[in-house]
Coordinates of C-alpha atoms and ligand atoms in Angstrom, one line a residue:
M1210 CA -17.3 8.9 -6.2
I1211 CA -13.7 8.8 -4.2
H1212 CA -15.8 7.8 -1.4
A1213 CA -16.7 4.8 -3.8
N1214 CA -13.5 3.6 -3.8
W1215 CA -12.7 2.8 0.2
D1216 CA -16.7 1.8 0.0
R1217 CA -15.9 -0.9 -2.6
R1218 CA -12.7 -1.7 -0.6
I1219 CA -14.8 -2.3 2.7
G1220 CA -17.2 -4.5 0.6
R1221 CA -14.5 -6.4 -0.4
A1222 CA -13.0 -7.0 2.9
T1223 CA -16.6 -8.0 3.9
E1224 CA -16.8 -10.5 1.6
L1225 CA -14.1 -12.3 1.4
T1226 CA -14.0 -13.0 5.0
S1227 CA -16.7 -15.5 3.9
S1228 CA -14.5 -17.2 1.1
F1229 CA -10.5 -17.1 2.8
P1230 CA -11.6 -17.8 6.4
F1231 CA -7.7 -18.4 7.3
A1232 CA -7.7 -14.6 6.2
A1233 CA -11.3 -13.6 8.1
E1234 CA -9.3 -11.7 11.2
G1235 CA -6.9 -9.5 8.9
L1236 CA -9.5 -8.8 6.7
R1237 CA -11.9 -8.1 9.6
F1238 CA -8.9 -5.4 11.0
Y1239 CA -8.1 -4.1 7.5
G1240 CA -11.8 -2.9 7.2
R1241 CA -12.1 -1.5 10.5
V1242 CA -8.7 0.9 9.3
A1243 CA -10.5 1.3 5.9
T1244 CA -13.6 2.7 7.2
F1245 CA -10.9 5.6 9.3
Q1246 CA -9.2 5.9 6.6
R1247 CA -12.8 6.8 4.3
S1248 CA -13.7 9.7 6.9
L1249 CA -10.2 10.8 7.3
Y1250 CA -10.0 11.0 3.0
A1251 CA -13.7 12.9 4.0
E1252 CA -12.4 15.1 6.5
I1253 CA -8.8 16.0 4.5
Q1254 CA -11.1 16.8 0.9
K1255 CA -13.4 18.7 3.0
A1256 CA -10.5 21.2 3.9
L1257 CA -8.3 21.4 1.4
A1258 CA -11.8 22.2 -0.4
D1259 CA -10.4 24.9 -2.3
S1260 CA -6.9 24.7 -3.0
P1261 CA -5.6 24.8 -6.0
K1262 CA -4.8 21.2 -8.2
I1263 CA -1.5 20.6 -7.5
S1264 CA 0.9 20.7 -10.5
S1265 CA 2.5 17.2 -11.7
A1266 CA 6.1 18.7 -12.3
R1267 CA 5.9 19.0 -8.3
P1268 CA 6.4 15.9 -6.6
L1269 CA 3.9 14.4 -4.0
R1270 CA 6.1 14.4 -1.3
D1271 CA 6.5 17.7 -1.8
E1272 CA 3.8 18.4 -0.1
L1273 CA 2.9 18.0 3.8
D1274 CA 0.0 19.5 5.6
L1275 CA 0.6 19.3 9.2
F1276 CA -1.7 21.9 10.4
L1277 CA -4.3 19.1 9.0
L1278 CA -2.5 16.4 10.0
L1279 CA -1.5 16.6 13.5
P1280 CA -5.0 17.5 14.8
N1281 CA -6.3 14.0 13.7
F1282 CA -3.4 11.5 15.0
P1283 CA -4.5 10.5 18.6
G1284 CA -8.0 9.5 17.1
F1285 CA -6.3 7.2 14.3
L1286 CA -4.1 6.0 17.4
S1287 CA -7.0 5.9 19.7
V1288 CA -9.0 4.1 17.1
I1289 CA -6.1 1.9 16.6
Q1290 CA -5.2 0.8 20.0
R1291 CA -8.7 -0.1 20.5
I1292 CA -9.0 -2.3 16.3
A1293 CA -5.3 -3.1 15.8
P1294 CA -4.3 -6.7 17.0
A1295 CA -1.5 -6.7 20.4
P1296 CA 1.8 -5.6 19.0
L1297 CA 0.3 -2.5 16.8
A1298 CA -2.2 -1.3 19.1
Q1299 CA 0.3 -1.3 22.2
A1300 CA 2.8 0.8 19.7
A1301 CA 0.1 3.6 19.0
A1302 CA -0.7 3.5 22.9
A1303 CA 3.3 4.5 23.4
L1304 CA 3.5 6.6 20.2
A1305 CA 0.1 8.3 22.1
Q1306 CA 2.4 9.0 25.2
K1307 CA 4.6 11.0 23.2
G1308 CA 2.8 13.6 22.2
P1309 CA 2.6 16.4 19.4
A1310 CA 6.2 16.3 18.5
G1311 CA 6.6 12.6 18.3
W1312 CA 3.9 12.3 16.7
Q1313 CA 5.4 15.0 13.8
R1314 CA 8.5 13.1 14.0
T1315 CA 6.8 10.0 12.8
I1316 CA 4.7 11.4 10.1
E1317 CA 7.7 13.0 8.8
D1318 CA 9.9 10.2 9.1
F1319 CA 7.4 8.2 7.4
W1320 CA 6.9 10.7 4.9
H1321 CA 10.7 12.1 4.0
A1322 CA 12.2 8.5 4.3
D1323 CA 14.1 6.9 1.4
P1324 CA 10.5 4.8 -0.5
E1325 CA 12.8 2.1 -1.1
L1326 CA 12.8 1.3 3.1
A1327 CA 9.6 2.8 4.0
A1328 CA 7.4 0.3 5.8
D1329 CA 9.7 -2.9 5.5
G1330 CA 11.5 -2.1 8.7
D1331 CA 15.3 -2.7 7.6
D1332 CA 16.0 1.2 8.1
T1333 CA 19.7 1.1 9.0
E1334 CA 19.0 3.7 11.9
E1335 CA 16.6 1.8 13.2
A1336 CA 18.6 -1.8 13.1
R1337 CA 20.1 -1.1 15.9
A1338 CA 18.4 -3.1 19.0
G1339 CA 15.7 -5.7 18.5
D1340 CA 13.1 -3.7 20.7
S1341 CA 14.1 0.1 19.1
R1342 CA 13.7 -1.6 15.8
E1343 CA 10.2 -3.6 16.2
A1344 CA 9.2 -0.4 17.6
G1345 CA 10.5 1.9 14.4
T1346 CA 9.0 -0.9 12.3
C1347 CA 5.4 -0.6 14.2
D1348 CA 5.4 3.4 13.8
R1349 CA 6.6 3.3 10.9
L1350 CA 3.9 1.2 9.4
L1351 CA 1.0 3.4 11.6
A1352 CA 2.5 6.3 9.4
W1353 CA 1.9 4.8 6.3
I1354 CA -1.8 3.4 7.5
Y1355 CA -2.6 7.2 9.0
L1356 CA -0.8 9.6 5.8
Q1357 CA -2.4 6.8 2.8
P1358 CA -5.9 8.4 2.4
Y1359 CA -4.0 12.1 2.2
A1360 CA -1.6 10.6 0.3
E1361 CA -4.4 9.6 -2.0
Y1362 CA -6.4 12.6 -1.9
L1363 CA -3.4 14.0 -3.0
A1364 CA -3.1 12.4 -6.2
D1365 CA -6.2 12.4 -7.1
R1366 CA -6.7 15.9 -6.9
R1367 CA -2.9 16.4 -9.1
E1368 CA -3.0 16.9 -12.8
N1369 CA -2.7 14.6 -15.2
T1370 CA 1.0 13.1 -15.4
I1371 CA 2.7 12.1 -18.7
L1372 CA 4.3 9.4 -17.7
D1373 CA 8.0 8.5 -19.0
G1374 CA 8.1 5.3 -20.0
T1375 CA 7.3 2.4 -17.2
P1376 CA 8.8 3.5 -14.0
S1377 CA 9.2 0.5 -11.4
T1378 CA 8.4 3.2 -7.8
C1379 CA 5.1 5.3 -8.5
P1380 CA 5.6 8.1 -11.1
L1381 CA 3.6 10.4 -8.6
C1382 CA 5.4 9.4 -4.8
G1383 CA 8.2 7.3 -5.5
S1384 CA 7.0 4.3 -3.1
K1385 CA 6.9 0.4 -4.2
P1386 CA 4.1 -1.0 -5.7
I1387 CA 1.9 -3.6 -3.9
V1388 CA 0.6 -5.0 -6.4
G1389 CA -0.1 -5.4 -9.9
V1390 CA -3.3 -5.6 -12.1
L1391 CA -4.0 -7.6 -15.5
R1392 CA -6.9 -5.3 -17.4
S1393 CA -7.8 -6.7 -20.5
E1394 CA -7.1 -4.4 -23.6
G1395 CA -7.8 -6.3 -27.3
D1396 CA -7.3 -10.1 -27.2
G1397 CA -4.6 -10.1 -24.1
A1398 CA -4.0 -8.1 -21.2
K1399 CA -2.8 -4.9 -19.9
K1400 CA -0.7 -4.8 -17.1
S1401 CA -0.3 -2.3 -14.4
L1402 CA 1.0 -1.7 -11.3
I1403 CA -0.5 -0.2 -8.2
C1404 CA 1.0 2.3 -5.5
M1405 CA 1.6 1.1 -1.9
L1406 CA 0.9 4.3 -0.6
C1407 CA -0.9 7.2 -3.2
A1408 CA -2.9 4.1 -4.5
H1409 CA -2.2 5.8 -7.7
E1410 CA -1.7 2.4 -11.0
W1411 CA 0.8 3.3 -13.9
N1412 CA 1.3 1.1 -16.8
F1413 CA 4.0 -1.7 -16.1
R1414 CA 5.3 -3.9 -18.9
R1415 CA 4.1 -7.8 -18.6
I1416 CA 7.4 -9.0 -18.3
Y1417 CA 9.8 -6.8 -16.1
C1418 CA 11.2 -7.1 -12.8
P1419 CA 10.4 -4.2 -10.6
A1420 CA 13.4 -5.2 -8.4
C1421 CA 15.9 -5.5 -10.4
G1422 CA 15.1 -4.7 -14.3
E1423 CA 15.0 -8.8 -15.6
E1424 CA 13.6 -8.9 -19.0
R1425 CA 14.7 -12.0 -19.8
E1426 CA 11.4 -14.2 -20.3
P1427 CA 13.0 -17.7 -18.6
Q1428 CA 14.0 -15.6 -15.3
M1429 CA 10.2 -14.4 -15.1
A1430 CA 7.4 -16.7 -14.2
F1431 CA 4.3 -16.8 -12.3
Y1432 CA 2.5 -19.1 -10.5
S1433 CA -1.1 -19.4 -9.5
A1434 CA -3.2 -21.9 -7.2
P1435 CA -6.5 -23.7 -8.8
E1436 CA -8.4 -22.6 -5.5
I1437 CA -7.7 -18.8 -5.8
A1438 CA -7.4 -18.4 -10.1
H1439 CA -7.7 -14.6 -10.4
V1440 CA -4.3 -14.1 -8.0
R1441 CA -0.6 -14.7 -9.4
V1442 CA 2.2 -15.2 -7.8
D1443 CA 5.3 -13.2 -10.2
V1444 CA 8.5 -13.8 -9.3
C1445 CA 11.9 -13.3 -10.8
D1446 CA 14.7 -15.9 -10.7
T1447 CA 17.0 -13.4 -10.7
C1448 CA 16.9 -11.3 -7.6
H1449 CA 14.1 -13.9 -6.0
T1450 CA 11.7 -11.2 -5.7
Y1451 CA 8.3 -11.4 -6.0
L1452 CA 5.0 -9.3 -6.3
K1453 CA 1.3 -11.2 -7.2
S1454 CA -1.2 -9.6 -9.7
I1455 CA -4.7 -9.7 -9.6
D1456 CA -6.5 -10.3 -12.9
L1457 CA -9.6 -8.2 -13.5
T1458 CA -9.9 -10.3 -17.1
K1459 CA -11.0 -13.3 -14.4
T1460 CA -13.2 -11.7 -12.1
G1461 CA -14.5 -7.8 -12.6
L1462 CA -15.3 -8.3 -8.7
A1463 CA -12.0 -8.3 -7.4
V1464 CA -10.2 -5.2 -5.6
P1465 CA -6.2 -5.9 -6.2
V1466 CA -5.4 -4.5 -2.8
V1467 CA -8.2 -6.6 -0.9
D1468 CA -7.6 -9.5 -2.8
E1469 CA -3.8 -9.2 -2.0
L1470 CA -4.3 -9.6 1.5
A1471 CA -6.3 -11.9 1.4
T1472 CA -4.4 -14.2 -0.6
I1473 CA -1.9 -15.4 2.2
P1474 CA -1.5 -18.7 0.4
L1475 CA 0.4 -17.5 -2.0
D1476 CA 2.7 -15.9 0.1
L1477 CA 3.6 -19.2 2.1
W1478 CA 4.0 -20.8 -1.4
A1479 CA 5.9 -17.8 -3.0
R1480 CA 8.3 -17.7 1.1
E1481 CA 8.6 -21.5 0.9
H1482 CA 10.3 -21.2 -2.9
G1483 CA 12.8 -18.6 -1.7
Y1484 CA 11.2 -15.8 -2.7
D1485 CA 10.8 -12.5 -1.0
K1486 CA 8.2 -10.0 -1.4
L1487 CA 8.5 -6.8 -3.0
Q1488 CA 6.7 -5.0 -0.7
L1489 CA 4.7 -6.2 2.7
N1490 CA 1.1 -5.5 3.1
L1491 CA -0.4 -3.5 6.3
L1492 CA -0.7 -6.6 7.5
G1493 CA 2.9 -7.8 7.4
T1494 CA 2.2 -10.6 5.3
Ligands
ZN130 ZN1 2.4 6.6 -5.3
ZN131 ZN1 14.2 -9.2 -10.2

């Protein structure tokens, strides 16, 4: 059944390739990444099938099974070298040369980093020379892509968490949300957020900025384009941050993380209007 989540993402990426031709290249790359992630998820599931459910009191990032993760890492790097755009493919080749100690460091650095900094490349440690910063950003991106299925497996294996309020970061792993979702509820819609790492979805307030906590209505607005009516840009005029939300009341066919990747014109619009994205996606948009 969980396999079905990956199948839906892969299928949606293929589907959107024709309706969003400007995003076709990115979607094809994503489809190949998700195909690898699906097989890694299956492998993790098989290897950890007999392990007990993880207590909801334990932070998700306390787990890190390097015995399971390290042996699959070189295979992942060679897949990326084949399918990724040049800069990421080169970073994967360079990382492959580093051997197990380097791989472990890359995985641990990402997993134990302050989630606020994860994958965005603003890490002060890496903010030295341009080249090493670039390499650090690519390595974090590689670790992020690789660890997603593992994090998602851990999230799927946990006891249900009773949520305290509506946190702005993932209640399971502390990462930022990658996209919002609107689902119908009664006469209206309820909003939730999806975690960038473990894909957990949690309820969120409709008018509240996950970046700065702004909750005054005039400061919080949303924009959409008629040709992409089911995706909107939620902006905050206090901290000038935005995040997209996928409105499933308008189309039930959407798969939020994939539709988020495909709708590049909305990112261009937001940037032109001075908004920064709360969390870049794995295509760097
Ligand atoms: Zn999470
Ligand atoms: Zn804000």
